[in-house]
């Protein structure tokens, strides 16, 4: 039997901050990078699963937008993660990560063309056929657009989702970064997305550097992203909302404060156990 | 140099065969006693998991490796709490006159010892520290996780008797070689040597643990597997508790992984700490696939698959 659908505020599971999870009494969901689960499940993750905390495997290796065919073994691995974790869904990215047999080890943007839309949809359907649970796909943050783009980001994402019936992993930090770096209004971008397809949401921190905003995941969540959380809450109930942090980990008190701020913006109960 | 012949009364008034018979008999008896005592003494029961969860880091460190490890774990906690630092190799200093609140006894004692002595190697000899360590020992012994002092005494005595036997055999060999057959003596000495190595390596080198103590340690290492140096636990996030428990369970390697400059000033090299300096890239055996910055924008989605990922 699977764990519940992601709800409330969550925190991305990383072994470096595993101790934080012992002190989040209200935590009901988390997410783990699927490709890091090649061995036995870490005891901390197993404990969370056994406590009926939803653990979503978040893949980074399918390369849905890559030129090479989808590797069934990688999809099978993601499916296996879902089964081991009893997850109600899995997630991946609208990106590519390898080309010409070379692993780039980074999520790279795909050209937003009609041809790429068709390719992505084909790949997503192939993956969906092999996966035992629904798939949520995440549009990534990118510092550049391909010169032959035919669709804007919102239309591209909407097209892919509607053709495949996949869920949307809405990363508000990515949406903010992309809008800011292109002089667009992030609220307007948010309003135009098919919000009814949201599976769950990411938030994360970033930093400005040499005129660009970088979705670093190693900085605190900025107020602008929290404002987007609040805006999403005005448009519809906010589903599960996960804080991603991949390094430069702060003291526990700062982590708790950030999680509380996210809960407040989303009007979700606090998971830290502190009083509002 | 006296010489020996088969018909002689022999060295020490014993012919070769007489010596060998008695020597073998004593060796076998002593080895058997050591085995039986070791097995019997270590059978004692211990604490429930509930109590193990509440065991402070210093006690865990002492259970794993004795006094030095308990002091190291305590220093790691004090360092993570900003109370102790090292300006140069072997010299420690404190930032405050005393640890605030109601700290554990060893923490208070180590902090005071740092203020009084400054030298890392002097801390363990400080009377207040030794007193606190004795208290830890007593706690673990009464919990059945460590052998009682009398039982340790018996095991130590049997080991020293084995060393003595070994020494006697070596001396006999040195005198007799070239003068009398020593083949059987050599075999016996090899046997004793093997027994000594076996007794040292059986279980662990920290013999005072009972079987319950061994099980408790394994359970704790599993419970706190996320604090192993390979997982690079964030001491900034986890604070004093994570620093102390990580060092308690995984020793100098944990300290070296999290705070290499402090470890180096305590005289711990990466090689000595057992740290290869490499990481698995993630918990759960992760890191077999790396994905760099992820989620675009030069960061996100676990730079390096979760900075190590799940």
Coordinates of C-alpha atoms in Angstrom, one line a residue:
Chain A
X1 CA 0.0 0.0 0.0
X2 CA 1.4 3.4 -0.9
X3 CA 2.0 6.3 1.3
X4 CA -0.4 9.3 1.0
X5 CA -0.1 12.0 -1.7
X6 CA 2.4 14.8 -0.8
X7 CA 0.8 17.3 1.5
X8 CA 2.0 20.1 3.7
X9 CA 5.5 21.4 3.9
X10 CA 8.3 19.0 3.2
X11 CA 12.1 19.1 3.1
X12 CA 14.3 17.4 0.5
X13 CA 16.1 14.5 2.1
X14 CA 19.9 14.7 2.0
X15 CA 22.2 12.5 4.1
X16 CA 24.1 15.6 5.2
X17 CA 21.1 16.9 7.0
X18 CA 19.4 13.6 8.0
X19 CA 19.6 14.7 11.6
X20 CA 17.2 17.5 10.9
X21 CA 14.5 15.1 10.1
X22 CA 14.5 13.7 13.6
X23 CA 13.2 17.1 14.8
X24 CA 10.4 17.8 12.4
X25 CA 7.3 16.4 14.2
X26 CA 4.9 17.6 11.5
X27 CA 6.7 16.3 8.5
X28 CA 4.5 14.3 6.2
X29 CA 6.5 14.2 3.0
X30 CA 10.0 14.4 1.6
X31 CA 11.8 13.7 -1.6
X32 CA 15.0 11.9 -2.4
X33 CA 17.2 12.0 -5.5
X34 CA 16.4 8.6 -7.0
X35 CA 19.8 8.0 -8.5
X36 CA 21.4 8.1 -5.0
X37 CA 19.4 5.0 -4.0
X38 CA 21.5 2.4 -5.9
X39 CA 22.2 0.5 -2.7
X40 CA 20.1 -0.2 0.4
X41 CA 17.8 2.5 1.6
X42 CA 19.4 4.7 4.2
X43 CA 18.1 3.8 7.6
X44 CA 16.8 7.3 8.1
X45 CA 14.8 7.2 4.9
X46 CA 13.4 3.7 5.8
X47 CA 12.3 5.1 9.2
X48 CA 10.4 7.9 7.5
X49 CA 8.7 5.6 5.1
X50 CA 7.7 3.2 7.9
X51 CA 6.3 6.2 9.7
X52 CA 4.0 6.7 6.7
X53 CA 5.9 9.8 5.6
X54 CA 5.6 10.1 1.8
X55 CA 9.0 9.8 0.1
X56 CA 9.0 10.8 -3.5
X57 CA 11.8 9.6 -5.7
X58 CA 13.0 12.5 -7.8
X59 CA 14.9 11.4 -10.9
X60 CA 17.7 13.3 -12.6
X61 CA 18.9 10.7 -15.0
X62 CA 16.2 9.9 -17.5
X63 CA 17.2 12.7 -19.9
X64 CA 13.6 13.0 -21.3
X65 CA 14.7 15.6 -23.7
X66 CA 17.9 13.9 -24.9
X67 CA 18.6 12.8 -28.5
X68 CA 19.3 9.3 -27.4
X69 CA 16.4 6.9 -26.9
X70 CA 14.9 6.5 -23.4
X71 CA 16.7 3.9 -21.5
X72 CA 14.2 1.3 -20.2
X73 CA 16.7 0.3 -17.5
X74 CA 16.7 3.8 -16.0
X75 CA 12.9 3.9 -16.0
X76 CA 12.8 0.5 -14.4
X77 CA 15.2 1.8 -11.7
X78 CA 12.9 4.8 -11.0
X79 CA 9.9 2.4 -10.9
X80 CA 11.8 0.2 -8.4
X81 CA 12.5 3.3 -6.2
X82 CA 8.8 4.0 -6.1
X83 CA 8.1 0.5 -5.1
X84 CA 10.8 0.4 -2.4
X85 CA 9.6 3.7 -1.0
X86 CA 5.9 2.9 -1.5
X87 CA 5.6 6.3 -3.2
X88 CA 2.4 7.5 -4.8
X89 CA 4.3 9.2 -7.6
X90 CA 7.7 9.9 -9.1
X91 CA 9.1 13.0 -10.7
X92 CA 11.7 13.9 -13.3
X93 CA 12.7 16.9 -15.4
X94 CA 11.9 18.4 -18.8
X95 CA 15.6 18.5 -19.6
X96 CA 18.5 16.5 -21.0
X97 CA 21.6 15.3 -19.2
X98 CA 23.6 13.4 -21.7
X99 CA 24.6 13.7 -25.3
X100 CA 26.9 11.8 -27.6
X101 CA 27.5 9.2 -24.9
X102 CA 28.8 11.9 -22.5
X103 CA 27.2 12.5 -19.2
X104 CA 26.9 16.2 -18.6
X105 CA 26.0 15.8 -14.9
X106 CA 23.8 18.8 -15.1
X107 CA 20.2 19.4 -16.1
X108 CA 20.3 21.3 -19.4
X109 CA 17.4 23.1 -21.2
X110 CA 15.8 21.7 -24.3
X111 CA 14.8 23.9 -27.3
X112 CA 11.1 24.8 -27.0
X113 CA 10.2 23.7 -30.5
X114 CA 7.2 21.7 -31.7
X115 CA 9.6 18.9 -32.7
X116 CA 10.9 18.8 -29.1
X117 CA 7.4 18.9 -27.7
X118 CA 6.6 15.8 -29.7
X119 CA 9.8 14.1 -28.7
X120 CA 9.3 14.9 -25.0
X121 CA 5.7 13.7 -25.1
X122 CA 6.8 10.4 -26.7
X123 CA 9.4 9.9 -24.0
X124 CA 7.0 10.8 -21.2
X125 CA 4.4 8.3 -22.5
X126 CA 7.1 5.6 -22.8
X127 CA 8.1 6.2 -19.2
X128 CA 4.5 6.3 -18.0
X129 CA 3.8 2.9 -19.5
X130 CA 6.7 1.5 -17.5
X131 CA 6.0 3.3 -14.2
X132 CA 3.6 1.9 -11.7
X133 CA 2.7 5.4 -10.4
X134 CA 2.0 8.8 -11.9
X135 CA 4.9 10.9 -13.2
X136 CA 5.3 14.6 -12.4
X137 CA 7.6 16.5 -14.7
X138 CA 9.5 19.6 -13.6
X139 CA 10.5 22.5 -15.9
X140 CA 14.0 23.6 -15.0
X141 CA 15.6 26.9 -14.4
X142 CA 17.9 28.0 -17.3
X143 CA 20.0 31.0 -18.0
X144 CA 19.5 31.0 -21.7
X145 CA 17.0 30.1 -24.4
X146 CA 17.7 28.3 -27.6
X147 CA 17.7 30.6 -30.6
X148 CA 15.1 28.5 -32.4
X149 CA 12.5 28.4 -29.6
X150 CA 9.0 28.4 -31.0
X151 CA 7.1 28.4 -27.8
X152 CA 7.3 30.4 -24.6
X153 CA 8.0 28.4 -21.4
X154 CA 4.4 28.4 -20.2
X155 CA 2.9 27.3 -23.6
X156 CA 5.6 24.6 -23.9
X157 CA 5.0 23.2 -20.5
X158 CA 1.2 23.3 -21.0
X159 CA 1.4 21.6 -24.3
X160 CA 3.5 18.7 -22.9
X161 CA 1.3 18.2 -19.9
X162 CA -1.9 18.3 -21.9
X163 CA -0.7 15.8 -24.5
X164 CA 0.7 13.3 -21.9
X165 CA -1.6 13.9 -19.0
X166 CA 1.5 14.0 -16.8
X167 CA 1.5 16.0 -13.6
X168 CA 3.4 19.2 -13.0
X169 CA 6.1 19.5 -10.5
X170 CA 6.0 23.2 -10.2
X171 CA 9.3 24.6 -9.0
X172 CA 8.5 28.2 -7.9
X173 CA 12.2 29.0 -7.6
X174 CA 12.8 28.0 -11.2
X175 CA 9.8 29.9 -12.3
X176 CA 11.0 33.0 -10.5
X177 CA 14.6 32.6 -11.8
X178 CA 13.5 32.2 -15.4
X179 CA 11.1 35.2 -15.2
X180 CA 13.6 37.4 -13.5
X181 CA 16.4 36.7 -15.9
X182 CA 14.1 37.5 -18.8
X183 CA 12.4 40.5 -17.4
X184 CA 9.0 38.8 -17.2
X185 CA 6.4 39.0 -14.4
X186 CA 6.7 35.7 -12.4
X187 CA 3.1 36.2 -11.1
X188 CA 1.8 36.4 -14.6
X189 CA 3.8 33.3 -15.6
X190 CA 2.4 31.4 -12.6
X191 CA -1.2 32.4 -13.4
X192 CA -0.9 31.1 -17.0
X193 CA 0.3 27.6 -16.0
X194 CA -2.1 24.7 -15.8
X195 CA -2.2 24.8 -12.0
X196 CA -4.8 22.1 -11.9
X197 CA -2.1 19.6 -13.0
X198 CA 0.2 20.4 -10.1
X199 CA 1.4 17.2 -8.3
X200 CA 3.5 19.0 -5.8
X201 CA 5.7 22.1 -5.5
X202 CA 9.3 23.0 -5.0
X203 CA 10.8 26.1 -3.4
X204 CA 14.5 26.9 -3.1
X205 CA 16.9 29.6 -2.6
X206 CA 19.2 31.4 -5.0
X207 CA 21.5 34.3 -5.4
X208 CA 22.2 37.0 -7.9
X209 CA 25.6 37.0 -9.5
X210 CA 26.9 39.3 -12.3
X211 CA 23.4 40.4 -13.3
X212 CA 21.8 37.0 -13.3
X213 CA 19.8 35.2 -10.7
X214 CA 21.0 31.6 -10.1
X215 CA 18.8 28.9 -8.6
X216 CA 21.6 27.7 -6.4
X217 CA 19.7 25.6 -3.8
X218 CA 22.4 26.7 -1.4
X219 CA 20.9 30.0 -0.2
X220 CA 17.8 30.8 1.8
X221 CA 14.4 31.0 0.0
X222 CA 14.0 34.7 -1.0
X223 CA 10.9 36.6 -0.2
X224 CA 10.0 36.9 -3.9
X225 CA 9.6 33.1 -4.0
X226 CA 7.6 33.1 -0.8
X227 CA 5.4 35.7 -2.4
X228 CA 4.8 33.3 -5.3
X229 CA 3.8 30.6 -2.7
X230 CA 1.3 33.0 -1.3
X231 CA 0.1 33.9 -4.8
X232 CA -0.4 30.2 -5.6
X233 CA -2.4 29.9 -2.4
X234 CA -4.7 32.7 -3.7
X235 CA -5.3 30.8 -7.0
X236 CA -5.9 27.4 -5.5
X237 CA -5.1 25.3 -2.4
X238 CA -1.3 24.7 -2.2
X239 CA -0.5 21.1 -2.5
X240 CA 2.7 19.5 -1.0
X241 CA 5.4 22.1 -0.9
X242 CA 9.0 21.0 -0.6
X243 CA 12.1 23.0 0.3
X244 CA 15.1 22.0 -1.6
X245 CA 18.5 22.6 -0.1
X246 CA 21.7 21.0 -1.6
X247 CA 24.5 22.5 0.3
X248 CA 25.8 25.3 2.5
X249 CA 23.5 24.0 5.1
X250 CA 22.6 26.5 7.8
X251 CA 22.2 25.9 11.6
X252 CA 19.1 24.0 12.5
X253 CA 17.4 27.1 13.9
X254 CA 17.7 28.8 10.5
X255 CA 16.3 25.7 8.7
X256 CA 13.4 25.7 11.0
X257 CA 12.7 29.4 10.5
X258 CA 12.8 28.9 6.7
X259 CA 10.4 26.0 6.9
X260 CA 8.1 28.0 9.2
X261 CA 8.1 30.9 6.7
X262 CA 7.2 28.6 3.9
X263 CA 4.4 27.1 5.9
X264 CA 3.1 30.6 6.7
X265 CA 3.2 31.7 3.1
X266 CA 1.3 28.5 2.0
X267 CA -1.0 28.6 5.0
X268 CA 0.1 25.1 5.9
X269 CA 0.6 23.9 9.4
X270 CA 4.2 24.2 10.7
X271 CA 6.2 21.0 10.6
X272 CA 8.8 22.2 13.1
X273 CA 6.5 22.0 16.1
X274 CA 6.9 25.6 16.9
X275 CA 4.0 27.9 17.6
X276 CA 3.0 30.6 15.0
Chain B
X1 CA 76.7 -20.0 26.5
X2 CA 75.5 -23.3 28.0
X3 CA 74.9 -26.1 25.6
X4 CA 72.2 -28.7 25.8
X5 CA 72.2 -32.4 25.0
X6 CA 69.4 -34.8 25.1
X7 CA 70.9 -36.6 28.1
X8 CA 71.5 -33.4 30.0
X9 CA 69.2 -32.3 32.8
X10 CA 68.8 -29.2 30.6
X11 CA 68.3 -25.5 30.9
X12 CA 66.6 -24.4 34.1
X13 CA 66.8 -28.0 35.4
X14 CA 64.4 -29.3 32.7
X15 CA 65.3 -31.3 29.7
X16 CA 63.9 -30.3 26.3
X17 CA 61.0 -32.7 26.4
X18 CA 60.2 -32.0 30.0
X19 CA 60.2 -28.3 29.3
X20 CA 58.0 -28.7 26.3
X21 CA 55.5 -30.9 28.0
X22 CA 55.1 -28.5 30.9
X23 CA 55.1 -25.5 28.5
X24 CA 52.5 -27.0 26.3
X25 CA 50.4 -27.9 29.2
X26 CA 50.5 -24.4 30.7
X27 CA 49.8 -22.8 27.3
X28 CA 46.8 -24.9 26.6
X29 CA 45.5 -24.5 30.1
X30 CA 45.9 -20.7 30.0
X31 CA 44.3 -20.4 26.5
X32 CA 41.4 -22.5 27.6
X33 CA 40.9 -20.4 30.7
X34 CA 41.1 -17.2 28.6
X35 CA 38.5 -18.6 26.2
X36 CA 36.2 -19.8 29.0
X37 CA 36.5 -16.7 31.1
X38 CA 36.0 -14.5 28.0
X39 CA 33.0 -16.3 26.9
X40 CA 31.4 -16.5 30.3
X41 CA 32.1 -12.9 31.4
X42 CA 30.8 -11.4 28.1
X43 CA 27.4 -13.2 28.4
X44 CA 25.9 -10.6 30.6
X45 CA 22.8 -8.7 29.6
X46 CA 22.5 -5.0 28.9
X47 CA 20.2 -2.0 28.3
X48 CA 17.1 -1.8 26.2
X49 CA 17.0 0.2 23.0
X50 CA 15.1 2.9 24.8
X51 CA 18.0 3.6 27.1
X52 CA 20.5 3.3 24.2
X53 CA 18.7 6.1 22.5
X54 CA 19.4 8.3 25.5
X55 CA 23.0 7.3 25.9
X56 CA 25.1 10.5 25.6
X57 CA 27.7 10.8 23.0
X58 CA 30.6 10.6 25.4
X59 CA 29.3 7.3 26.8
X60 CA 28.9 5.9 23.3
X61 CA 32.5 6.9 22.5
X62 CA 33.7 5.3 25.7
X63 CA 31.8 2.1 24.8
X64 CA 33.4 2.1 21.4
X65 CA 37.0 2.9 22.2
X66 CA 37.6 4.0 25.8
X67 CA 38.9 7.1 27.4
X68 CA 40.6 8.7 24.5
X69 CA 37.6 8.4 22.2
X70 CA 35.3 9.8 24.9
X71 CA 37.6 12.8 25.2
X72 CA 37.8 13.3 21.5
X73 CA 34.0 13.1 21.1
X74 CA 33.6 15.7 23.8
X75 CA 36.2 18.0 22.2
X76 CA 34.3 17.6 18.9
X77 CA 31.1 18.8 20.5
X78 CA 32.9 21.7 22.3
X79 CA 34.5 22.7 19.0
X80 CA 31.1 22.6 17.2
X81 CA 29.6 24.7 19.9
X82 CA 32.3 27.3 19.5
X83 CA 33.8 26.7 22.9
X84 CA 37.1 25.3 22.0
X85 CA 39.5 26.0 19.2
X86 CA 43.1 25.3 18.3
X87 CA 45.4 28.1 17.1
X88 CA 48.3 25.8 16.6
X89 CA 49.2 22.1 16.6
X90 CA 48.6 20.4 19.9
X91 CA 47.4 23.6 21.7
X92 CA 43.8 24.1 22.6
X93 CA 42.1 27.2 23.9
X94 CA 38.6 28.1 25.2
X95 CA 36.5 31.0 24.4
X96 CA 34.5 31.1 27.6
X97 CA 35.3 30.6 31.3
X98 CA 32.9 27.7 31.6
X99 CA 30.3 25.8 29.7
X100 CA 26.9 27.4 30.2
X101 CA 23.9 25.6 31.5
X102 CA 24.2 22.2 33.1
X103 CA 26.6 20.4 30.8
X104 CA 27.5 16.7 31.1
X105 CA 30.2 16.0 33.6
X106 CA 32.9 15.1 31.1
X107 CA 32.1 18.1 28.9
X108 CA 32.6 20.3 31.9
X109 CA 35.8 18.5 32.9
X110 CA 37.3 18.6 29.4
X111 CA 36.5 22.3 29.0
X112 CA 38.2 23.0 32.4
X113 CA 41.2 20.8 31.4
X114 CA 41.6 22.8 28.2
X115 CA 41.6 26.0 30.2
X116 CA 44.1 24.6 32.7
X117 CA 46.5 22.8 30.4
X118 CA 45.9 23.8 26.8
X119 CA 47.8 20.7 25.5
X120 CA 45.6 18.1 23.9
X121 CA 47.7 15.2 25.3
X122 CA 47.4 16.6 28.9
X123 CA 43.6 16.6 28.9
X124 CA 43.1 12.9 29.4
X125 CA 45.5 13.0 32.5
X126 CA 43.6 15.8 34.2
X127 CA 42.1 14.6 37.5
X128 CA 38.6 16.0 36.8
X129 CA 38.6 14.4 33.4
X130 CA 39.7 11.0 34.8
X131 CA 37.1 11.3 37.5
X132 CA 34.4 11.9 34.9
X133 CA 35.7 9.0 32.8
X134 CA 35.5 6.7 35.7
X135 CA 31.9 7.8 36.2
X136 CA 31.2 6.9 32.5
X137 CA 32.9 3.5 32.9
X138 CA 30.8 2.8 36.0
X139 CA 27.6 3.7 34.2
X140 CA 28.3 1.5 31.3
X141 CA 29.4 -1.4 33.5
X142 CA 26.3 -1.2 35.6
X143 CA 24.3 -1.2 32.4
X144 CA 25.9 -4.5 31.5
X145 CA 27.6 -3.0 28.4
X146 CA 31.1 -3.2 29.8
X147 CA 32.7 -5.9 31.9
X148 CA 33.2 -5.2 35.6
X149 CA 36.7 -4.3 36.8
X150 CA 37.3 -7.6 38.5
X151 CA 36.4 -9.5 35.4
X152 CA 38.6 -7.2 33.3
X153 CA 41.3 -7.9 35.8
X154 CA 41.0 -11.7 35.3
X155 CA 41.2 -11.4 31.5
X156 CA 44.1 -9.0 31.6
X157 CA 45.9 -11.3 34.0
X158 CA 45.4 -14.3 31.7
X159 CA 46.8 -12.3 28.8
X160 CA 49.8 -11.2 30.7
X161 CA 50.5 -14.8 31.7
X162 CA 50.3 -15.7 28.0
X163 CA 52.8 -12.9 27.2
X164 CA 55.0 -14.2 30.0
X165 CA 54.8 -17.7 28.6
X166 CA 55.7 -16.4 25.2
X167 CA 58.7 -14.5 26.6
X168 CA 59.9 -17.6 28.4
X169 CA 59.6 -19.6 25.3
X170 CA 61.5 -17.1 23.2
X171 CA 64.3 -17.0 25.8
X172 CA 64.5 -20.8 25.9
X173 CA 64.6 -20.8 22.1
X174 CA 67.3 -18.2 21.9
X175 CA 69.5 -20.2 24.3
X176 CA 68.7 -23.6 22.8
X177 CA 68.9 -22.8 19.1
X178 CA 72.0 -24.3 17.5
X179 CA 72.5 -26.5 20.6
X180 CA 69.4 -28.7 20.7
X181 CA 66.4 -29.5 18.6
X182 CA 63.9 -26.6 18.8
X183 CA 61.4 -27.6 16.1
X184 CA 58.6 -28.4 18.6
X185 CA 59.4 -25.3 20.6
X186 CA 59.0 -23.2 17.5
X187 CA 55.7 -24.8 16.7
X188 CA 54.5 -24.1 20.2
X189 CA 55.7 -20.5 20.1
X190 CA 53.8 -20.0 16.8
X191 CA 50.8 -21.4 18.5
X192 CA 51.0 -19.1 21.4
X193 CA 51.6 -16.2 19.1
X194 CA 48.6 -17.1 17.1
X195 CA 46.5 -17.4 20.2
X196 CA 47.6 -14.0 21.4
X197 CA 46.7 -12.4 18.0
X198 CA 43.4 -14.3 18.0
X199 CA 42.5 -13.0 21.5
X200 CA 43.3 -9.5 20.5
X201 CA 41.4 -9.5 17.3
X202 CA 38.3 -11.4 18.4
X203 CA 35.3 -9.1 18.5
X204 CA 37.3 -5.9 18.7
X205 CA 40.4 -4.5 20.3
X206 CA 38.3 -3.1 23.1
X207 CA 37.9 -6.3 25.1
X208 CA 35.9 -4.9 28.1
X209 CA 32.7 -4.8 26.0
X210 CA 30.1 -7.5 26.8
X211 CA 28.1 -9.1 24.0
X212 CA 25.4 -6.7 24.9
X213 CA 27.9 -3.9 24.5
X214 CA 28.8 -5.2 21.1
X215 CA 25.2 -5.4 20.1
X216 CA 24.5 -2.0 21.5
X217 CA 27.3 -0.5 19.5
X218 CA 26.1 -2.1 16.3
X219 CA 22.6 -0.9 16.9
X220 CA 23.9 2.7 17.5
X221 CA 26.0 2.7 14.4
X222 CA 22.9 1.6 12.4
X223 CA 20.7 4.1 14.1
X224 CA 23.1 6.9 13.4
X225 CA 24.4 5.6 10.1
X226 CA 23.7 9.1 8.6
X227 CA 26.5 10.5 10.8
X228 CA 29.2 8.4 9.2
X229 CA 32.0 10.4 7.6
X230 CA 31.0 9.1 4.1
X231 CA 27.7 11.0 4.4
X232 CA 29.4 14.3 5.3
X233 CA 26.9 15.1 8.0
X234 CA 26.6 18.9 8.3
X235 CA 27.9 19.8 11.7
X236 CA 26.7 23.4 11.1
X237 CA 23.2 22.1 10.9
X238 CA 23.3 19.4 13.4
X239 CA 25.4 21.3 15.9
X240 CA 27.0 20.0 19.0
X241 CA 24.9 16.8 19.2
X242 CA 25.8 15.7 15.7
X243 CA 29.5 16.5 16.1
X244 CA 29.8 14.7 19.3
X245 CA 27.8 11.6 18.3
X246 CA 29.4 11.4 14.9
X247 CA 32.9 11.4 16.5
X248 CA 31.7 9.0 19.2
X249 CA 30.7 6.4 16.7
X250 CA 33.2 6.9 13.9
X251 CA 36.1 8.4 15.7
X252 CA 38.9 10.6 14.3
X253 CA 37.7 9.9 10.7
X254 CA 34.4 11.8 11.4
X255 CA 36.3 14.7 12.9
X256 CA 38.7 14.8 10.0
X257 CA 35.9 14.7 7.5
X258 CA 33.9 17.5 9.1
X259 CA 36.7 19.7 10.5
X260 CA 40.0 18.8 8.9
X261 CA 41.9 21.8 10.2
X262 CA 40.9 21.1 13.8
X263 CA 41.7 17.4 13.4
X264 CA 45.1 18.3 12.0
X265 CA 45.9 20.6 14.9
X266 CA 45.1 17.7 17.2
X267 CA 47.7 15.8 15.4
X268 CA 45.3 13.6 13.4
X269 CA 46.3 13.1 9.8
X270 CA 43.8 11.9 7.2
X271 CA 45.7 8.6 6.9
X272 CA 45.7 8.0 10.7
X273 CA 42.0 8.9 10.8
X274 CA 41.3 6.2 8.3
X275 CA 39.8 8.8 6.0
X276 CA 40.5 8.3 2.3
X277 CA 39.2 11.8 1.6
X278 CA 36.7 10.3 -0.8
X279 CA 33.0 10.0 -0.4
X280 CA 30.4 7.8 -1.8
X281 CA 28.6 10.8 -3.1
X282 CA 25.5 10.1 -1.1
X283 CA 23.7 8.0 1.4
X284 CA 22.3 4.7 0.7
X285 CA 25.2 3.9 -1.5
X286 CA 24.4 6.7 -3.8
X287 CA 26.6 8.5 -6.1
X288 CA 26.6 5.9 -8.8
X289 CA 25.0 8.5 -11.0
X290 CA 25.9 12.1 -10.7
X291 CA 24.0 14.9 -12.2
X292 CA 25.9 18.1 -11.4
X293 CA 24.1 21.3 -10.9
X294 CA 20.6 20.1 -11.7
X295 CA 17.4 22.1 -12.1
X296 CA 19.3 24.5 -14.2
X297 CA 20.7 27.9 -13.3
X298 CA 23.9 26.3 -12.0
X299 CA 22.4 24.8 -9.0
X300 CA 19.5 22.9 -7.7
X301 CA 18.1 19.4 -7.6
X302 CA 21.1 18.3 -5.7
X303 CA 24.2 19.5 -7.4
X304 CA 25.9 16.1 -7.7
X305 CA 22.6 14.3 -7.4
X306 CA 21.6 15.9 -4.1
X307 CA 25.0 16.8 -3.1
X308 CA 25.1 13.2 -2.4
X309 CA 21.4 12.8 -2.6
X310 CA 19.2 10.5 -0.7

